Amino acid sequence: MASPEFQRVTISGDYCAGVTVEDYEQAAQSLLKALLIREKYSRLAYHRFTRTTARFLSEARNEKWKVEDEVLPDILPYPHEGEDPYSMEGIPDNLNFHLQMKDGIVHVYDDADALREQRPHSLPYPDLETFAVDLSHVLAMIADGPTYVHRTLSTNETPTHRTPNPNPKTHLHHDCQQTDVDTHIHAAACMNQKHLLKFIKSTYQTEEDRVVLEKNGQKMTLKEVFHKLSMDPYDLTVDSLDVHAGRQTFHRFDKFNSKYNPVGASELREIYLKTDNYIRGEYFARLIKEVAKELEDSKYQHAEPRLSIYGRSTSEWEGLATWFIEHKVHSPNMRWIIQVPRLYDVFRSKKLVPNFAKMLENIFLPLFEATVNPQKHKAVHVFLKYVTGFDSVDDESKHSDHLFSYKSPTPEEWTTDNNPPYTYYLFYMYANIMVLNNLRRERGLNTFQFRPHCGEAGSITHLVSAFLTADNISHGLNLKKSPVLQYLYYLAQIPIAMSPLSNNSLFLQYSKNPLREFLHKGLCVSLSTDDPMQFHYTKEALMEEYAIAAQLWKLSTCDLCEIARNSVLQSGLSHQEKKHFLGSNYLQDGPEGNDIRRTNVAQIRMAYRYETLCNELSFLVDAVKTDV
Amino acid sequence: MASPEFQRVTISGDYCAGVTVEDYEQAAQSLLKALLIREKYSRLAYHRFTRTTARFLSEARNEKWKVEDEVLPDILPYPHEGEDPYSMEGIPDNLNFHLQMKDGIVHVYDDADALREQRPHSLPYPDLETFAVDLSHVLAMIADGPTYVHRTLSTNETPTHRTPNPNPKTHLHHDCQQTDVDTHIHAAACMNQKHLLKFIKSTYQTEEDRVVLEKNGQKMTLKEVFHKLSMDPYDLTVDSLDVHAGRQTFHRFDKFNSKYNPVGASELREIYLKTDNYIRGEYFARLIKEVAKELEDSKYQHAEPRLSIYGRSTSEWEGLATWFIEHKVHSPNMRWIIQVPRLYDVFRSKKLVPNFAKMLENIFLPLFEATVNPQKHKAVHVFLKYVTGFDSVDDESKHSDHLFSYKSPTPEEWTTDNNPPYTYYLFYMYANIMVLNNLRRERGLNTFQFRPHCGEAGSITHLVSAFLTADNISHGLNLKKSPVLQYLYYLAQIPIAMSPLSNNSLFLQYSKNPLREFLHKGLCVSLSTDDPMQFHYTKEALMEEYAIAAQLWKLSTCDLCEIARNSVLQSGLSHQEKKHFLGSNYLQDGPEGNDIRRTNVAQIRMAYRYETLCNELSFLVDAVKTDV
């Protein structure tokens, strides 16, 4: 494919005036080292690492990059054409491996002897010390301050790129719509307030005498529940439902969390928005399936809802998987992500877990068991086909008293009531996912991506931790505060699912949101809704998100299509699906990887992004090479 | 009905510190005089004048206000139940009156003798001198500066009012939705870009061989038109359609106007968005009816689209009315407004009219003729049943060389190529509408409201002219610049249809839009779309407008419902419909006029608005009375 033809305006001149050669080389070395660290962690966990950057890193090592070097998540396109998504046929055999949690990380042993002799199965097992050293390298560089951040991130503004008329003969017709993915949305808030309201009313109309709740041994019908709440669902309005965020939630995450309780009643949350209640999560499943139906009707819209695993008990996975299969929750337009709230302190104080390791075990051991012996854990095995990743969630502005370091106690030693810091959570989630991914890949099973909430609030170190451990992140607002880290996220093209309407209700006024700036600097940002129930007004929450961004930041169609393309790249859609939605060469660099008939992103925009990134990377690599 | 019960917080203290008694009285007198002037012009034209203010003005005159004093537009609820909307039955007889344009205003004479002797039929005929004097009073007061503007407009912020749970037994179920009216929308842009795109493609698919255009005597099929434009509709995208406003239209009204041409081709505008083309406006009618269908399906949404009368020729009305009836364009969810672009200079330079009076005659004489002799002008007579008002439109930032005064030439004398100033246009439109309304009321026919675009840009004097002549206005942004005038619009409760998304693309950044401020100060503002084709992204343009305002200004449900209620008040819906949508007592002051089951506006909000307005008005009246 020939390079796209278009006019260029070239501005030349000195690009690093005022910076000494030593500073320049020093900075380039640090930046490259940080990128190499991320590459290492990404490869180990089967996380995506952008090809352009990988090529330059090879060059810096005087190696030649080969396609075979590329590591991608193994997300398999389940179910296959015509297959029953919930089929329990053809499940792999028991490997008879032994499993043991050790220093907070599940270890795998080929047999009892190996376990006794502590000879683990050959998998990479990360250790805290190495991680702490790697982390401190990046932290130190950031603390040194922005000695050298190239002009891209300070002065470049993406030019306006008009989408040219695509080739008439081959133009696919998407009803003028590109494929997009809502890359960050919580299942318990994936319906909008009107939808939930109508659903509550309709269940009351048709099933008021159904037993829906058991409390202190007493069974209650829907009618009795509403009677106890002194409420007639007939009179409920979106206003009295009171699930929408507003002025009163800004900088009040506590008040926001209570918005998950319709009419302020935790009973209604229990009945309508939980998977493990008296009605076995039926209402919640029906609500989600109604949302999925709308996505399927729209054809090109996808979503990646988060379902919770808490780590309070070992039976959570079995329960969630059974719910998923029993209610047939799978949709071709949804991919599932497991969110783990950082609630160790709550569970510990309620004596549900003795130490942090036990929480990790509750979360991860069932996954290893289902991987080693899927015959015994059929439901979990089937459910995991549709799970593509993990999220770590909670209020990031909450502070931990403990300072993470290589001397931090092991999870088994973490017995206090205090919550571990964000970085500690991230490392142990990453470590277990990484080992699990390697084990699953050995078995030919799908792998998972770690996609934590990060940089919504709190310390800048959160973003450093995720730079190592995450495939991609949600929010990333605090990159605003660190030009160096922002530059690293740019160079590594780490996807960021941004939700400016959510931020506007919680942490940051819309006009101050850095999304526009990040996009125009070339960071890989997508748009997501977070919680349509709390934040959105229209039936099309993701469209509302795009429309408002377009209106207020005067984004062009090309900008919007680029964001939509980023959302597909970032998502847990399979390689096959990404080929279908972005073009069969989507992994290739620059315009060659772009099928404009599918993405509607102008080739000049693709070329601009590619060339700008290459320029930045080659400055770094050249600086290091001349040094040698 | 008892006063609503709620907690109040009262803050007392000195309210006009630093203002001398003389200044205070002087200011109160000027303000009251301005209000009396508006009241006079409103009564003459059957424009709405808010009851609360009217009561205080009566008091200031030491009179007692009576319900019979109230003047309302005569908008009749056509068609009656079961009636054919286009029926030509029962049309009133010819009055055999004579008509003559005189000093730019159509005069009515009982017979030929009266015409010869210049004894007009007894109707109020406004004159330019009186108007100029009245106008100068208000202008002078504003020029004097804000000697006294009470605290309402400087410090008051509307408290947050939650909608309480309405009476369970009587709560009407609107599917959680209030009635709202899109009070400002242009018919030629009332569909969104995707809708237009789909429509163009579908006509091409099914009717490519239809003759749709005649140019220079040559007839062209749809296929030939697209061929001539070197374009295959199959390849059209919203991007190539290029009707959406963006960065490039800000402060460039000229570029914005060209956005009405799909793909930049005036031929497509001619074919798809005009009423008087080769296909007799069929496509345009079909598009509008598709939009109407969506409103009808949503049940509670209404719109007031603008159709153009230019004043180039006398036959325009007949053409427009015939189009309306032939294509059965009436919808119960739409009311029609006639927009007159201020294009005299263009028509004069093309020698289409010899002077400004001729343009006025082309616009208004056919209406008088259809009123006097509907038998002879059946189509216009029927169409006028569904027309509720007039709009004056164009770029207000264009400057006229002429300074309006009582010495301005008469319209017959206005023979230069220069365009008359905004105020001159407004006076002559008002004058003719006013005489026409009085004539129509005599005949028991519906009257019209004058609802010009005003204060979108340009001189502050525009807003002074409209203060006298308009029932309500669109935009009103420039009220930002004059606290005194803003206070007058508040005291008179003049409705303002605001379109912040339109402004954001043309004249004023969203974040600087005064809508939130106006709303919280108690001005009567509604939300409207202006041009969904150019400005909106979702299928629900008005909902998009509400959603963005709610998101960015953190408006409460109560705020949104108040705006929706204002939109019904402002609209050209009939008295009967307003009773239905707002409550049967909607004309009454304060909470008594509010039926919360229909409007969903909290009574405490209604009481707050009412009491605040009464306070302001009583300060003024007291100041004048103590003076006596």
PDB file of N, CA and C in Angstrom, chain A residues 160 162-163 165 168 171 173 176 197 201 234-235 237 239-240 247 250 501 504 510 535-540 543-544 547-548 550-552 554 556-557 559-560, chain B residues 160 162-163 165 168 171 173 176 197 201 234-235 237 239-240 247 250 501 504 510 535-540 543-544 547-548 550-552 554-557 559-560:
ATOM      1  N   THR A 160      -6.169  19.569  11.974  1.00  0.00           N
ATOM      2  CA  THR A 160      -7.483  19.082  11.573  1.00  0.00           C
ATOM      3  C   THR A 160      -7.318  18.177  10.370  1.00  0.00           C
ATOM      4  N   ARG A 162      -9.396  16.046   7.719  1.00  0.00           N
ATOM      5  CA  ARG A 162     -10.718  15.690   7.197  1.00  0.00           C
ATOM      6  C   ARG A 162     -10.666  14.275   6.654  1.00  0.00           C
ATOM      7  N   THR A 163     -11.726  13.522   6.896  1.00  0.00           N
ATOM      8  CA  THR A 163     -11.809  12.205   6.293  1.00  0.00           C
ATOM      9  C   THR A 163     -12.093  12.389   4.808  1.00  0.00           C
ATOM     10  N   ASN A 165     -13.093  11.304   0.946  1.00  0.00           N
ATOM     11  CA  ASN A 165     -14.071  10.357   0.435  1.00  0.00           C
ATOM     12  C   ASN A 165     -13.371   9.022   0.222  1.00  0.00           C
ATOM     13  N   PRO A 168     -14.864   4.659  -3.490  1.00  0.00           N
ATOM     14  CA  PRO A 168     -16.296   4.386  -3.647  1.00  0.00           C
ATOM     15  C   PRO A 168     -16.607   2.902  -3.815  1.00  0.00           C
ATOM     16  N   HIS A 171     -16.249   0.821  -0.360  1.00  0.00           N
ATOM     17  CA  HIS A 171     -16.711   1.406   0.893  1.00  0.00           C
ATOM     18  C   HIS A 171     -17.796   0.559   1.552  1.00  0.00           C
ATOM     19  N   HIS A 173     -20.702  -0.198   4.203  1.00  0.00           N
ATOM     20  CA  HIS A 173     -21.692   0.712   4.772  1.00  0.00           C
ATOM     21  C   HIS A 173     -22.091   0.344   6.170  1.00  0.00           C
ATOM     22  N   CYS A 176     -23.217   4.741   8.465  1.00  0.00           N
ATOM     23  CA  CYS A 176     -22.456   5.905   8.903  1.00  0.00           C
ATOM     24  C   CYS A 176     -21.919   5.748  10.316  1.00  0.00           C
ATOM     25  N   LEU A 197     -35.843   2.361  36.480  1.00  0.00           N
ATOM     26  CA  LEU A 197     -37.164   2.749  37.004  1.00  0.00           C
ATOM     27  C   LEU A 197     -38.273   1.932  36.350  1.00  0.00           C
ATOM     28  N   LYS A 201     -40.768  -0.888  38.115  1.00  0.00           N
ATOM     29  CA  LYS A 201     -42.229  -0.788  38.013  1.00  0.00           C
ATOM     30  C   LYS A 201     -42.829  -2.027  37.359  1.00  0.00           C
ATOM     31  N   TYR A 234     -45.557   2.588  42.094  1.00  0.00           N
ATOM     32  CA  TYR A 234     -46.346   3.353  41.132  1.00  0.00           C
ATOM     33  C   TYR A 234     -45.971   4.837  41.172  1.00  0.00           C
ATOM     34  N   ASP A 235     -45.532   5.310  42.340  1.00  0.00           N
ATOM     35  CA  ASP A 235     -45.215   6.729  42.490  1.00  0.00           C
ATOM     36  C   ASP A 235     -43.750   7.057  42.299  1.00  0.00           C
ATOM     37  N   THR A 237     -40.393   8.130  40.733  1.00  0.00           N
ATOM     38  CA  THR A 237     -39.965   8.918  39.575  1.00  0.00           C
ATOM     39  C   THR A 237     -38.439   8.861  39.531  1.00  0.00           C
ATOM     40  N   ASP A 239     -36.626  11.150  39.962  1.00  0.00           N
ATOM     41  CA  ASP A 239     -36.157  12.010  41.040  1.00  0.00           C
ATOM     42  C   ASP A 239     -36.160  11.275  42.378  1.00  0.00           C
ATOM     43  N   SER A 240     -37.241  10.564  42.668  1.00  0.00           N
ATOM     44  CA  SER A 240     -37.284   9.854  43.949  1.00  0.00           C
ATOM     45  C   SER A 240     -36.412   8.596  43.917  1.00  0.00           C
ATOM     46  N   ARG A 247     -24.711  17.742  41.940  1.00  0.00           N
ATOM     47  CA  ARG A 247     -23.843  18.671  42.647  1.00  0.00           C
ATOM     48  C   ARG A 247     -23.340  18.095  43.966  1.00  0.00           C
ATOM     49  N   PHE A 250     -19.933  15.768  44.078  1.00  0.00           N
ATOM     50  CA  PHE A 250     -18.618  16.235  43.645  1.00  0.00           C
ATOM     51  C   PHE A 250     -17.646  16.225  44.826  1.00  0.00           C
ATOM     52  N   LEU A 501     -17.651  12.577  31.808  1.00  0.00           N
ATOM     53  CA  LEU A 501     -18.904  12.901  32.505  1.00  0.00           C
ATOM     54  C   LEU A 501     -18.895  12.345  33.927  1.00  0.00           C
ATOM     55  N   ASN A 504     -16.745  14.641  35.864  1.00  0.00           N
ATOM     56  CA  ASN A 504     -17.447  15.905  36.089  1.00  0.00           C
ATOM     57  C   ASN A 504     -18.351  15.834  37.321  1.00  0.00           C
ATOM     58  N   TYR A 510     -15.787  19.299  33.916  1.00  0.00           N
ATOM     59  CA  TYR A 510     -15.636  18.906  32.522  1.00  0.00           C
ATOM     60  C   TYR A 510     -14.612  19.774  31.782  1.00  0.00           C
ATOM     61  N   PHE A 535     -24.757   8.848  35.688  1.00  0.00           N
ATOM     62  CA  PHE A 535     -24.227  10.035  35.017  1.00  0.00           C
ATOM     63  C   PHE A 535     -24.965  10.475  33.761  1.00  0.00           C
ATOM     64  N   HIS A 536     -25.712   9.589  33.127  1.00  0.00           N
ATOM     65  CA  HIS A 536     -26.218   9.942  31.805  1.00  0.00           C
ATOM     66  C   HIS A 536     -27.717  10.199  31.778  1.00  0.00           C
ATOM     67  N   TYR A 537     -28.152  10.883  30.741  1.00  0.00           N
ATOM     68  CA  TYR A 537     -29.560  11.253  30.639  1.00  0.00           C
ATOM     69  C   TYR A 537     -30.271  10.541  29.495  1.00  0.00           C
ATOM     70  N   THR A 538     -29.570  10.354  28.383  1.00  0.00           N
ATOM     71  CA  THR A 538     -30.254   9.805  27.214  1.00  0.00           C
ATOM     72  C   THR A 538     -30.184   8.282  27.226  1.00  0.00           C
ATOM     73  N   LYS A 539     -30.907   7.677  26.277  1.00  0.00           N
ATOM     74  CA  LYS A 539     -30.913   6.226  26.170  1.00  0.00           C
ATOM     75  C   LYS A 539     -29.567   5.726  25.662  1.00  0.00           C
ATOM     76  N   GLU A 540     -28.856   6.574  24.910  1.00  0.00           N
ATOM     77  CA  GLU A 540     -27.573   6.153  24.328  1.00  0.00           C
ATOM     78  C   GLU A 540     -26.442   6.795  25.124  1.00  0.00           C
ATOM     79  N   MET A 543     -23.085   7.346  23.296  1.00  0.00           N
ATOM     80  CA  MET A 543     -23.276   8.392  22.288  1.00  0.00           C
ATOM     81  C   MET A 543     -23.337   9.762  22.958  1.00  0.00           C
ATOM     82  N   GLU A 544     -23.976   9.822  24.113  1.00  0.00           N
ATOM     83  CA  GLU A 544     -24.042  11.074  24.875  1.00  0.00           C
ATOM     84  C   GLU A 544     -22.626  11.522  25.241  1.00  0.00           C
ATOM     85  N   ALA A 547     -21.046  12.793  22.114  1.00  0.00           N
ATOM     86  CA  ALA A 547     -21.671  14.045  21.656  1.00  0.00           C
ATOM     87  C   ALA A 547     -21.191  15.226  22.489  1.00  0.00           C
ATOM     88  N   ILE A 548     -21.133  15.040  23.795  1.00  0.00           N
ATOM     89  CA  ILE A 548     -20.735  16.157  24.655  1.00  0.00           C
ATOM     90  C   ILE A 548     -19.270  16.503  24.426  1.00  0.00           C
ATOM     91  N   ALA A 550     -17.625  16.049  21.705  1.00  0.00           N
ATOM     92  CA  ALA A 550     -17.554  16.683  20.385  1.00  0.00           C
ATOM     93  C   ALA A 550     -18.020  18.132  20.460  1.00  0.00           C
ATOM     94  N   GLN A 551     -19.108  18.352  21.182  1.00  0.00           N
ATOM     95  CA  GLN A 551     -19.660  19.705  21.280  1.00  0.00           C
ATOM     96  C   GLN A 551     -18.681  20.641  21.989  1.00  0.00           C
ATOM     97  N   LEU A 552     -18.218  20.214  23.146  1.00  0.00           N
ATOM     98  CA  LEU A 552     -17.497  21.164  23.986  1.00  0.00           C
ATOM     99  C   LEU A 552     -16.055  21.335  23.556  1.00  0.00           C
ATOM    100  N   LYS A 554     -15.161  20.760  20.413  1.00  0.00           N
ATOM    101  CA  LYS A 554     -15.201  20.932  18.962  1.00  0.00           C
ATOM    102  C   LYS A 554     -14.346  19.872  18.270  1.00  0.00           C
ATOM    103  N   SER A 556     -13.542  16.941  15.688  1.00  0.00           N
ATOM    104  CA  SER A 556     -13.958  16.658  14.319  1.00  0.00           C
ATOM    105  C   SER A 556     -14.406  15.205  14.197  1.00  0.00           C
ATOM    106  N   THR A 557     -15.038  14.887  13.070  1.00  0.00           N
ATOM    107  CA  THR A 557     -15.409  13.489  12.828  1.00  0.00           C
ATOM    108  C   THR A 557     -14.173  12.606  12.892  1.00  0.00           C
ATOM    109  N   ASP A 559     -11.487  13.053  14.672  1.00  0.00           N
ATOM    110  CA  ASP A 559     -11.156  12.852  16.084  1.00  0.00           C
ATOM    111  C   ASP A 559     -12.037  11.752  16.688  1.00  0.00           C
ATOM    112  N   LEU A 560     -13.336  11.866  16.434  1.00  0.00           N
ATOM    113  CA  LEU A 560     -14.274  10.904  17.030  1.00  0.00           C
ATOM    114  C   LEU A 560     -13.990   9.491  16.540  1.00  0.00           C
TER     115      LEU A 560
ATOM    116  N   THR B 160     -31.391  24.945  45.837  1.00  0.00           N
ATOM    117  CA  THR B 160     -31.723  23.632  45.282  1.00  0.00           C
ATOM    118  C   THR B 160     -33.094  23.224  45.794  1.00  0.00           C
ATOM    119  N   ARG B 162     -35.701  20.170  45.752  1.00  0.00           N
ATOM    120  CA  ARG B 162     -35.974  18.802  45.357  1.00  0.00           C
ATOM    121  C   ARG B 162     -37.452  18.642  45.079  1.00  0.00           C
ATOM    122  N   THR B 163     -37.772  17.894  44.066  1.00  0.00           N
ATOM    123  CA  THR B 163     -39.171  17.585  43.813  1.00  0.00           C
ATOM    124  C   THR B 163     -39.628  16.600  44.872  1.00  0.00           C
ATOM    125  N   ASN B 165     -42.114  13.872  46.749  1.00  0.00           N
ATOM    126  CA  ASN B 165     -42.954  12.813  46.207  1.00  0.00           C
ATOM    127  C   ASN B 165     -44.362  13.365  46.046  1.00  0.00           C
ATOM    128  N   PRO B 168     -49.527  10.422  45.919  1.00  0.00           N
ATOM    129  CA  PRO B 168     -49.538   9.117  45.251  1.00  0.00           C
ATOM    130  C   PRO B 168     -50.834   8.843  44.491  1.00  0.00           C
ATOM    131  N   HIS B 171     -51.100  11.012  41.112  1.00  0.00           N
ATOM    132  CA  HIS B 171     -49.936  11.200  40.263  1.00  0.00           C
ATOM    133  C   HIS B 171     -50.150  10.649  38.849  1.00  0.00           C
ATOM    134  N   HIS B 173     -49.035   9.469  35.234  1.00  0.00           N
ATOM    135  CA  HIS B 173     -47.793   8.835  34.802  1.00  0.00           C
ATOM    136  C   HIS B 173     -47.389   9.198  33.389  1.00  0.00           C
ATOM    137  N   CYS B 176     -42.289   9.120  33.283  1.00  0.00           N
ATOM    138  CA  CYS B 176     -41.224   9.934  33.880  1.00  0.00           C
ATOM    139  C   CYS B 176     -40.838  11.127  33.015  1.00  0.00           C
ATOM    140  N   LEU B 197     -28.929  12.212   5.688  1.00  0.00           N
ATOM    141  CA  LEU B 197     -28.089  11.320   4.893  1.00  0.00           C
ATOM    142  C   LEU B 197     -28.861  10.062   4.470  1.00  0.00           C
ATOM    143  N   LYS B 201     -29.969   8.931   0.633  1.00  0.00           N
ATOM    144  CA  LYS B 201     -29.625   7.615   0.085  1.00  0.00           C
ATOM    145  C   LYS B 201     -30.873   6.837  -0.314  1.00  0.00           C
ATOM    146  N   TYR B 234     -24.173   6.591  -2.725  1.00  0.00           N
ATOM    147  CA  TYR B 234     -23.788   5.395  -2.007  1.00  0.00           C
ATOM    148  C   TYR B 234     -22.564   5.649  -1.123  1.00  0.00           C
ATOM    149  N   ASP B 235     -21.721   6.577  -1.566  1.00  0.00           N
ATOM    150  CA  ASP B 235     -20.486   6.850  -0.820  1.00  0.00           C
ATOM    151  C   ASP B 235     -20.585   8.014   0.148  1.00  0.00           C
ATOM    152  N   THR B 237     -21.060  10.104   3.358  1.00  0.00           N
ATOM    153  CA  THR B 237     -20.997   9.857   4.800  1.00  0.00           C
ATOM    154  C   THR B 237     -21.388  11.161   5.491  1.00  0.00           C
ATOM    155  N   ASP B 239     -19.601  12.837   7.139  1.00  0.00           N
ATOM    156  CA  ASP B 239     -18.460  13.730   6.982  1.00  0.00           C
ATOM    157  C   ASP B 239     -18.483  14.434   5.635  1.00  0.00           C
ATOM    158  N   SER B 240     -18.737  13.669   4.568  1.00  0.00           N
ATOM    159  CA  SER B 240     -18.761  14.317   3.252  1.00  0.00           C
ATOM    160  C   SER B 240     -20.045  15.115   3.050  1.00  0.00           C
ATOM    161  N   ARG B 247     -15.472  23.774  14.364  1.00  0.00           N
ATOM    162  CA  ARG B 247     -14.526  24.834  14.703  1.00  0.00           C
ATOM    163  C   ARG B 247     -14.533  25.963  13.677  1.00  0.00           C
ATOM    164  N   PHE B 250     -17.192  29.075  13.950  1.00  0.00           N
ATOM    165  CA  PHE B 250     -17.268  29.987  15.093  1.00  0.00           C
ATOM    166  C   PHE B 250     -16.941  31.417  14.644  1.00  0.00           C
ATOM    167  N   LEU B 501     -26.006  25.155  22.484  1.00  0.00           N
ATOM    168  CA  LEU B 501     -25.158  24.397  21.557  1.00  0.00           C
ATOM    169  C   LEU B 501     -24.999  25.135  20.246  1.00  0.00           C
ATOM    170  N   ASN B 504     -22.560  27.849  20.932  1.00  0.00           N
ATOM    171  CA  ASN B 504     -21.228  27.274  21.073  1.00  0.00           C
ATOM    172  C   ASN B 504     -20.542  27.097  19.720  1.00  0.00           C
ATOM    173  N   TYR B 510     -19.640  27.461  25.124  1.00  0.00           N
ATOM    174  CA  TYR B 510     -20.653  26.918  26.033  1.00  0.00           C
ATOM    175  C   TYR B 510     -20.446  27.406  27.467  1.00  0.00           C
ATOM    176  N   PHE B 535     -26.005  21.119  14.541  1.00  0.00           N
ATOM    177  CA  PHE B 535     -25.399  21.188  15.863  1.00  0.00           C
ATOM    178  C   PHE B 535     -25.435  19.902  16.680  1.00  0.00           C
ATOM    179  N   HIS B 536     -26.321  18.972  16.373  1.00  0.00           N
ATOM    180  CA  HIS B 536     -26.533  17.861  17.296  1.00  0.00           C
ATOM    181  C   HIS B 536     -26.008  16.538  16.740  1.00  0.00           C
ATOM    182  N   TYR B 537     -25.792  15.608  17.661  1.00  0.00           N
ATOM    183  CA  TYR B 537     -25.230  14.317  17.283  1.00  0.00           C
ATOM    184  C   TYR B 537     -26.220  13.168  17.455  1.00  0.00           C
ATOM    185  N   THR B 538     -27.025  13.230  18.513  1.00  0.00           N
ATOM    186  CA  THR B 538     -27.900  12.094  18.799  1.00  0.00           C
ATOM    187  C   THR B 538     -29.220  12.234  18.037  1.00  0.00           C
ATOM    188  N   LYS B 539     -30.018  11.180  18.136  1.00  0.00           N
ATOM    189  CA  LYS B 539     -31.330  11.199  17.497  1.00  0.00           C
ATOM    190  C   LYS B 539     -32.288  12.132  18.228  1.00  0.00           C
ATOM    191  N   GLU B 540     -32.035  12.326  19.521  1.00  0.00           N
ATOM    192  CA  GLU B 540     -32.938  13.171  20.306  1.00  0.00           C
ATOM    193  C   GLU B 540     -32.265  14.516  20.558  1.00  0.00           C
ATOM    194  N   MET B 543     -33.294  16.486  23.703  1.00  0.00           N
ATOM    195  CA  MET B 543     -32.820  15.773  24.884  1.00  0.00           C
ATOM    196  C   MET B 543     -31.315  15.984  25.046  1.00  0.00           C
ATOM    197  N   GLU B 544     -30.606  15.996  23.924  1.00  0.00           N
ATOM    198  CA  GLU B 544     -29.159  16.254  23.957  1.00  0.00           C
ATOM    199  C   GLU B 544     -28.900  17.634  24.568  1.00  0.00           C
ATOM    200  N   ALA B 547     -29.538  17.375  28.234  1.00  0.00           N
ATOM    201  CA  ALA B 547     -28.533  16.546  28.904  1.00  0.00           C
ATOM    202  C   ALA B 547     -27.237  17.321  29.095  1.00  0.00           C
ATOM    203  N   ILE B 548     -26.809  18.021  28.068  1.00  0.00           N
ATOM    204  CA  ILE B 548     -25.534  18.739  28.163  1.00  0.00           C
ATOM    205  C   ILE B 548     -25.641  19.874  29.175  1.00  0.00           C
ATOM    206  N   ALA B 550     -27.633  19.964  31.706  1.00  0.00           N
ATOM    207  CA  ALA B 550     -27.702  19.346  33.033  1.00  0.00           C
ATOM    208  C   ALA B 550     -26.315  18.896  33.482  1.00  0.00           C
ATOM    209  N   GLN B 551     -25.563  18.305  32.561  1.00  0.00           N
ATOM    210  CA  GLN B 551     -24.238  17.801  32.909  1.00  0.00           C
ATOM    211  C   GLN B 551     -23.311  18.946  33.295  1.00  0.00           C
ATOM    212  N   LEU B 552     -23.237  19.945  32.429  1.00  0.00           N
ATOM    213  CA  LEU B 552     -22.187  20.934  32.618  1.00  0.00           C
ATOM    214  C   LEU B 552     -22.520  21.949  33.677  1.00  0.00           C
ATOM    215  N   LYS B 554     -24.636  21.199  36.108  1.00  0.00           N
ATOM    216  CA  LYS B 554     -25.144  20.447  37.253  1.00  0.00           C
ATOM    217  C   LYS B 554     -26.558  20.895  37.620  1.00  0.00           C
ATOM    218  N   LEU B 555     -27.421  20.951  36.628  1.00  0.00           N
ATOM    219  CA  LEU B 555     -28.807  21.335  36.888  1.00  0.00           C
ATOM    220  C   LEU B 555     -29.533  20.169  37.566  1.00  0.00           C
ATOM    221  N   SER B 556     -30.445  20.497  38.441  1.00  0.00           N
ATOM    222  CA  SER B 556     -31.228  19.470  39.124  1.00  0.00           C
ATOM    223  C   SER B 556     -32.442  19.096  38.283  1.00  0.00           C
ATOM    224  N   THR B 557     -33.109  18.001  38.663  1.00  0.00           N
ATOM    225  CA  THR B 557     -34.348  17.633  37.982  1.00  0.00           C
ATOM    226  C   THR B 557     -35.342  18.787  38.053  1.00  0.00           C
ATOM    227  N   ASP B 559     -34.689  21.985  38.183  1.00  0.00           N
ATOM    228  CA  ASP B 559     -34.287  22.983  37.180  1.00  0.00           C
ATOM    229  C   ASP B 559     -34.775  22.574  35.791  1.00  0.00           C
ATOM    230  N   LEU B 560     -34.545  21.314  35.443  1.00  0.00           N
ATOM    231  CA  LEU B 560     -34.904  20.848  34.099  1.00  0.00           C
ATOM    232  C   LEU B 560     -36.417  20.926  33.888  1.00  0.00           C
TER     233      LEU B 560
END
